[in-house]
Amino acid sequence: MKDADMGTVQLSASQADTGAQADTGTVHLSASYLHSQEMRQKPEQKRTDEPSPCLPARPCLPEKRTVEPSPCPRGDASTCVLRVQNLACGYSKTVAPILKDINLSITCGETLCLLGPNGAGKTTLFKTMLGLIKPLAGQMSINGEDTSNWHRRRFAQHIAYIPQEHMPAFPFTVKEVVLQGRTPHIGALGSIGRTDNEVAMAALASLGIEHLASRDYTMLSGGERQMVLIARALAQQPAFLVMDEPTASLDFGNQARVLKRVRNLADSKIGVIMTTHDPNQALLLGGKVACMGRDGSLVVGESAATVTSDLLNKLYDVKVAFAQAQTTDGQQLQICAPFI
Amino acid sequence: MRRTRSITTIILLALLLGLVLLASLTLGRYAVPWDELYGFVVSGGAQQIGETTGNVLLHMRLPRVIAAVLVGASLAAAGCAFQGIFKNPMVSPDLLGASAGAGFGAALGILLSLGGVGVEICAFVAGLVAVGISYFLSAAIGRSLSGVLVLVLSGMVIGNLFQAFTSAVKFVADPNSQLPEITFWLMGGLSAVRESDLIWLVLAAVIGGAGLFALRWKMNVMANGDEEAMALGIEVKRVRLAVVAFATLLTSASVAVAGMVGWVGLIVPHLARFLVGADQRLLLPTSMLLGATFLLAVDDVCRSIYTTEIPLSILTSIIGAPLFIYLIARTRRTH
């Protein structure tokens, strides 16, 4: 019931683009993200009174409230690039790294699916990209700036994390959960302010779930919780987003709806990195894939050209068949399935 | 909407605390009638009432009432903070050994006949030392393991160790004078509170309370677990150390003045969460008000229902245990 509602409010790529091309300095709320009419009516006043919230549509705007300026150039989100070079990751310097010589890049507005069998190091890789683990060698940069000396808050202003479905120990309301996304934007001893509330509500509205705001997060269904976590990441206003198996433990319909969200996020100029166990999702999303083998091999490329039966056979050690399908609106779909 | 309701709840709780506070001043072996108290408060001095009444109010009852308020608020705030950062509603402020350490310090102080202030200082310092050992032990052994788990385990170990030390002190203590004193001290009570203790208690409560209040939002985010909190921009280790330090300051100071008072730090945050939800911005002040009111009321009962005083922890347990069961049952039903 609630899940069905989520599918109804869509944001289109064209709307997001209008937002991105708009005048730079003001709090311009593109229709795709922030529905708050009140805020749109008086952008000039906002500009003088309050720090301009960094919008998801143009995630790299500097904020008055942040300690240092954002490294990405003003209003040019499309060139914001996350790049890892010769990266080696692992949990300990004394044992051999789990991954080495990783070279990847992702631009705002792209999707990158991490494919690979269990134990290939997908989690290790994205934790390193989130800055949760220090790289053992090599470097990572966001828009050309080396991130090795970034503190936690700076990371969180640029790259958000959506964990697999989680259950907090305490009955927070949905709004309280979404407000947590504002954490990297508030001062060291500060608390949530009015702008933060507005951004959180706008993030909920952009996903069409503002009616959940005062509900108990722990009482929601799995699909609803996943949507709330996406809203929290939007409230964080990042340039990049890491999703850890966003469709795990969701039913068939909710999986498709979450994937649609992922594509919408990319359309609104966020770079989305997601891990998945289903190669079909990489094919469906398009964009880039990074296929990680258990032997440490890494193949990166466009999904349609990269995800082949040979590659899947090598990655997962199963035989795979491919098929073409046509959707009702005439789209061609590539579908793969293992056979036994 | 919910926020407005919660703020109303907080205001009502503050009024309730004021009411219980005034009532507490009238209660006791030497009863002070309401009209005399009213006259005293309005005139702001001891002139309108008898010298004895004035003495009882100012130098005996008021310090004790203030101590009850501060100890109750401190323990509740520490419990609230610990439950938040350890992501576990079953945690109480003595998780890392603060109470066990303070109990040992007090027992040692009594064994060495250090006198009232000496015992308090011993208890306070030993409480801080016990938590310090737990913290640095976990930091030394748990580099790659989950920080919270190792910290809780070292807290359990250190707490048990200090309890064993306390038993050892009891074993060698003089069974005629020192042993009963240690036993009574460990049961908790506010009868020995002096005016001179208050300044330290106030200082600890203000520093600890303000520290935790400043970290209220970060504690909310910490409830998601370390990795998510880090991804949301929190320096997890630093915040956890700060919360542990402030909460331990509150707990150790409370135990040093009032002895072991169980249950307050465990059930009051539950009760508060039940009223205003899990958000520490509201939960922390609500817990402090509730904790203060609860301990004040319990202390009133302790000193007025029987000719001799009942130790605090007996009553907090007798009230706390069924209340806790009730709260758990209610949470289960709503989930």
Tab-separated table of N, CA and C in Angstrom, chain B residues 110-190:
chain	number	residue	atom	x	y	z
B	110	ILE	N	36.955	4.033	54.002
B	110	ILE	CA	36.430	3.726	55.336
B	110	ILE	C	37.428	2.835	56.091
B	111	LEU	N	38.019	1.885	55.380
B	111	LEU	CA	39.004	0.993	55.989
B	111	LEU	C	40.185	1.791	56.533
B	112	LEU	N	40.594	2.810	55.779
B	112	LEU	CA	41.744	3.615	56.198
B	112	LEU	C	41.331	4.754	57.119
B	113	SER	N	40.046	4.772	57.532
B	113	SER	CA	39.505	5.807	58.427
B	113	SER	C	39.822	7.212	57.932
B	114	LEU	N	39.486	7.484	56.674
B	114	LEU	CA	39.813	8.788	56.097
B	114	LEU	C	38.794	9.867	56.447
B	115	GLY	N	37.644	9.467	56.999
B	115	GLY	CA	36.625	10.461	57.326
B	115	GLY	C	35.779	10.811	56.128
B	116	GLY	N	34.680	11.534	56.368
B	116	GLY	CA	33.660	11.805	55.351
B	116	GLY	C	34.191	12.289	54.021
B	117	VAL	N	34.902	13.405	54.026
B	117	VAL	CA	35.370	13.980	52.770
B	117	VAL	C	36.374	13.052	52.096
B	118	GLY	N	37.244	12.464	52.889
B	118	GLY	CA	38.248	11.544	52.353
B	118	GLY	C	37.605	10.383	51.634
B	119	VAL	N	36.548	9.812	52.243
B	119	VAL	CA	35.846	8.690	51.625
B	119	VAL	C	35.246	9.115	50.294
B	120	GLU	N	34.655	10.304	50.275
B	120	GLU	CA	34.031	10.785	49.042
B	120	GLU	C	35.055	10.969	47.928
B	121	ILE	N	36.190	11.576	48.292
B	121	ILE	CA	37.228	11.795	47.273
B	121	ILE	C	37.724	10.454	46.751
B	122	CYS	N	37.953	9.514	47.691
B	122	CYS	CA	38.399	8.167	47.308
B	122	CYS	C	37.421	7.535	46.317
B	123	ALA	N	36.139	7.621	46.655
B	123	ALA	CA	35.107	6.997	45.821
B	123	ALA	C	35.101	7.628	44.433
B	124	PHE	N	35.138	8.965	44.394
B	124	PHE	CA	35.095	9.691	43.121
B	124	PHE	C	36.275	9.304	42.236
B	125	VAL	N	37.470	9.347	42.831
B	125	VAL	CA	38.677	9.057	42.050
B	125	VAL	C	38.664	7.604	41.572
B	126	ALA	N	38.287	6.675	42.477
B	126	ALA	CA	38.297	5.259	42.093
B	126	ALA	C	37.293	4.989	40.970
B	127	GLY	N	36.150	5.697	40.983
B	127	GLY	CA	35.173	5.549	39.902
B	127	GLY	C	35.771	5.952	38.559
B	128	LEU	N	36.456	7.114	38.553
B	128	LEU	CA	37.087	7.578	37.314
B	128	LEU	C	38.174	6.605	36.864
B	129	VAL	N	38.957	6.111	37.856
B	129	VAL	CA	40.064	5.208	37.519
B	129	VAL	C	39.523	3.922	36.895
B	130	ALA	N	38.455	3.358	37.473
B	130	ALA	CA	37.900	2.109	36.955
B	130	ALA	C	37.478	2.270	35.494
B	131	VAL	N	36.760	3.361	35.192
B	131	VAL	CA	36.313	3.579	33.813
B	131	VAL	C	37.505	3.855	32.904
B	132	GLY	N	38.487	4.590	33.427
B	132	GLY	CA	39.704	4.863	32.658
B	132	GLY	C	40.388	3.576	32.258
B	133	ILE	N	40.515	2.649	33.219
B	133	ILE	CA	41.156	1.364	32.915
B	133	ILE	C	40.347	0.620	31.845
B	134	SER	N	39.014	0.564	32.028
B	134	SER	CA	38.168	-0.120	31.034
B	134	SER	C	38.417	0.461	29.651
B	135	TYR	N	38.438	1.791	29.577
B	135	TYR	CA	38.537	2.443	28.272
B	135	TYR	C	39.874	2.155	27.605
B	136	PHE	N	40.959	2.327	28.369
B	136	PHE	CA	42.266	2.172	27.732
B	136	PHE	C	42.589	0.704	27.476
B	137	LEU	N	42.048	-0.170	28.326
B	137	LEU	CA	42.184	-1.605	28.069
B	137	LEU	C	41.545	-1.948	26.723
B	138	SER	N	40.342	-1.454	26.511
B	138	SER	CA	39.651	-1.771	25.259
B	138	SER	C	40.377	-1.161	24.076
B	139	ALA	N	40.932	0.038	24.271
B	139	ALA	CA	41.663	0.678	23.174
B	139	ALA	C	42.919	-0.119	22.848
B	140	ALA	N	43.547	-0.724	23.873
B	140	ALA	CA	44.793	-1.443	23.654
B	140	ALA	C	44.555	-2.792	22.979
B	141	ILE	N	43.467	-3.495	23.369
B	141	ILE	CA	43.296	-4.837	22.812
B	141	ILE	C	42.399	-4.871	21.589
B	142	GLY	N	41.569	-3.852	21.412
B	142	GLY	CA	40.527	-3.979	20.393
B	142	GLY	C	40.717	-3.142	19.163
B	143	ARG	N	41.920	-3.097	18.614
B	143	ARG	CA	42.132	-2.229	17.456
B	143	ARG	C	41.281	-2.634	16.260
B	144	SER	N	41.243	-3.926	15.996
B	144	SER	CA	40.539	-4.356	14.782
B	144	SER	C	39.112	-4.798	15.086
B	145	LEU	N	38.813	-5.066	16.353
B	145	LEU	CA	37.476	-5.537	16.685
B	145	LEU	C	36.512	-4.369	16.835
B	146	SER	N	35.242	-4.694	16.920
B	146	SER	CA	34.240	-3.653	17.087
B	146	SER	C	34.461	-2.922	18.405
B	147	GLY	N	34.603	-1.608	18.333
B	147	GLY	CA	34.950	-0.820	19.501
B	147	GLY	C	33.999	-0.995	20.663
B	148	VAL	N	32.706	-0.990	20.369
B	148	VAL	CA	31.710	-1.037	21.438
B	148	VAL	C	31.784	-2.353	22.202
B	149	LEU	N	31.876	-3.449	21.466
B	149	LEU	CA	31.857	-4.773	22.094
B	149	LEU	C	33.025	-4.924	23.063
B	150	VAL	N	34.230	-4.574	22.599
B	150	VAL	CA	35.409	-4.721	23.451
B	150	VAL	C	35.293	-3.822	24.681
B	151	LEU	N	34.762	-2.617	24.465
B	151	LEU	CA	34.620	-1.685	25.582
B	151	LEU	C	33.667	-2.246	26.639
B	152	VAL	N	32.538	-2.804	26.191
B	152	VAL	CA	31.568	-3.367	27.136
B	152	VAL	C	32.181	-4.551	27.889
B	153	LEU	N	32.911	-5.396	27.144
B	153	LEU	CA	33.524	-6.557	27.792
B	153	LEU	C	34.567	-6.120	28.812
B	154	SER	N	35.428	-5.168	28.445
B	154	SER	CA	36.426	-4.735	29.434
B	154	SER	C	35.739	-4.069	30.619
B	155	GLY	N	34.631	-3.355	30.365
B	155	GLY	CA	33.885	-2.755	31.473
B	155	GLY	C	33.378	-3.815	32.440
B	156	MET	N	32.855	-4.918	31.876
B	156	MET	CA	32.367	-6.006	32.737
B	156	MET	C	33.498	-6.587	33.577
B	157	VAL	N	34.632	-6.812	32.911
B	157	VAL	CA	35.777	-7.410	33.617
B	157	VAL	C	36.240	-6.494	34.753
B	158	ILE	N	36.432	-5.217	34.415
B	158	ILE	CA	36.946	-4.275	35.409
B	158	ILE	C	35.932	-4.106	36.556
B	159	GLY	N	34.643	-4.042	36.202
B	159	GLY	CA	33.608	-3.914	37.234
B	159	GLY	C	33.660	-5.076	38.208
B	160	ASN	N	33.777	-6.297	37.658
B	160	ASN	CA	33.847	-7.474	38.521
B	160	ASN	C	35.094	-7.469	39.390
B	161	LEU	N	36.205	-7.050	38.781
B	161	LEU	CA	37.467	-6.994	39.515
B	161	LEU	C	37.343	-6.052	40.715
B	162	PHE	N	36.740	-4.879	40.476
B	162	PHE	CA	36.616	-3.913	41.569
B	162	PHE	C	35.639	-4.398	42.634
B	163	GLN	N	34.622	-5.158	42.212
B	163	GLN	CA	33.722	-5.737	43.217
B	163	GLN	C	34.488	-6.729	44.094
B	164	ALA	N	35.378	-7.486	43.463
B	164	ALA	CA	36.202	-8.425	44.238
B	164	ALA	C	37.091	-7.670	45.221
B	165	PHE	N	37.638	-6.538	44.761
B	165	PHE	CA	38.464	-5.719	45.665
B	165	PHE	C	37.632	-5.245	46.857
B	166	THR	N	36.382	-4.829	46.560
B	166	THR	CA	35.503	-4.365	47.635
B	166	THR	C	35.279	-5.491	48.653
B	167	SER	N	35.034	-6.704	48.135
B	167	SER	CA	34.838	-7.849	49.030
B	167	SER	C	36.087	-8.075	49.878
B	168	ALA	N	37.254	-7.927	49.247
B	168	ALA	CA	38.500	-8.124	49.997
B	168	ALA	C	38.608	-7.104	51.124
B	169	VAL	N	38.245	-5.837	50.810
B	169	VAL	CA	38.296	-4.797	51.846
B	169	VAL	C	37.327	-5.134	52.974
B	170	LYS	N	36.117	-5.585	52.607
B	170	LYS	CA	35.134	-5.963	53.630
B	170	LYS	C	35.672	-7.095	54.506
B	171	PHE	N	36.375	-8.029	53.863
B	171	PHE	CA	36.891	-9.201	54.566
B	171	PHE	C	37.884	-8.789	55.651
B	172	VAL	N	38.717	-7.798	55.350
B	172	VAL	CA	39.730	-7.402	56.333
B	172	VAL	C	39.236	-6.281	57.249
B	173	ALA	N	38.052	-5.704	56.967
B	173	ALA	CA	37.579	-4.573	57.766
B	173	ALA	C	37.167	-5.042	59.159
B	174	ASP	N	37.220	-4.107	60.118
B	174	ASP	CA	36.804	-4.388	61.487
B	174	ASP	C	35.306	-4.692	61.500
B	175	PRO	N	34.903	-5.916	61.877
B	175	PRO	CA	33.491	-6.300	61.782
B	175	PRO	C	32.577	-5.510	62.714
B	176	ASN	N	33.111	-4.819	63.706
B	176	ASN	CA	32.246	-4.094	64.646
B	176	ASN	C	31.945	-2.673	64.194
B	177	SER	N	32.906	-2.010	63.578
B	177	SER	CA	32.666	-0.619	63.209
B	177	SER	C	32.734	-0.403	61.696
B	178	GLN	N	33.841	-0.866	61.080
B	178	GLN	CA	34.043	-0.529	59.666
B	178	GLN	C	33.104	-1.309	58.729
B	179	LEU	N	32.937	-2.610	59.013
B	179	LEU	CA	32.133	-3.427	58.109
B	179	LEU	C	30.697	-2.916	57.972
B	180	PRO	N	30.016	-2.625	59.120
B	180	PRO	CA	28.658	-2.071	58.964
B	180	PRO	C	28.658	-0.751	58.192
B	181	GLU	N	29.680	0.077	58.432
B	181	GLU	CA	29.718	1.380	57.750
B	181	GLU	C	29.847	1.180	56.238
B	182	ILE	N	30.743	0.259	55.867
B	182	ILE	CA	30.922	-0.025	54.428
B	182	ILE	C	29.601	-0.538	53.837
B	183	THR	N	28.983	-1.492	54.568
B	183	THR	CA	27.743	-2.095	54.073
B	183	THR	C	26.663	-1.039	53.861
B	184	PHE	N	26.522	-0.151	54.868
B	184	PHE	CA	25.500	0.892	54.736
B	184	PHE	C	25.833	1.855	53.603
B	185	TRP	N	27.107	2.183	53.495
B	185	TRP	CA	27.508	3.101	52.433
B	185	TRP	C	27.143	2.516	51.072
B	186	LEU	N	27.413	1.207	50.919
B	186	LEU	CA	27.152	0.580	49.615
B	186	LEU	C	25.664	0.510	49.298
B	187	MET	N	24.815	0.569	50.345
B	187	MET	CA	23.372	0.523	50.080
B	187	MET	C	22.822	1.875	49.626
B	188	GLY	N	23.614	2.901	49.782
B	188	GLY	CA	23.218	4.212	49.273
B	188	GLY	C	22.318	4.976	50.231
B	189	GLY	N	22.482	6.282	50.253
B	189	GLY	CA	21.649	7.116	51.104
B	189	GLY	C	22.163	8.542	51.102
B	190	LEU	N	21.262	9.463	51.413
B	190	LEU	CA	21.632	10.878	51.359
B	190	LEU	C	21.709	11.502	52.743
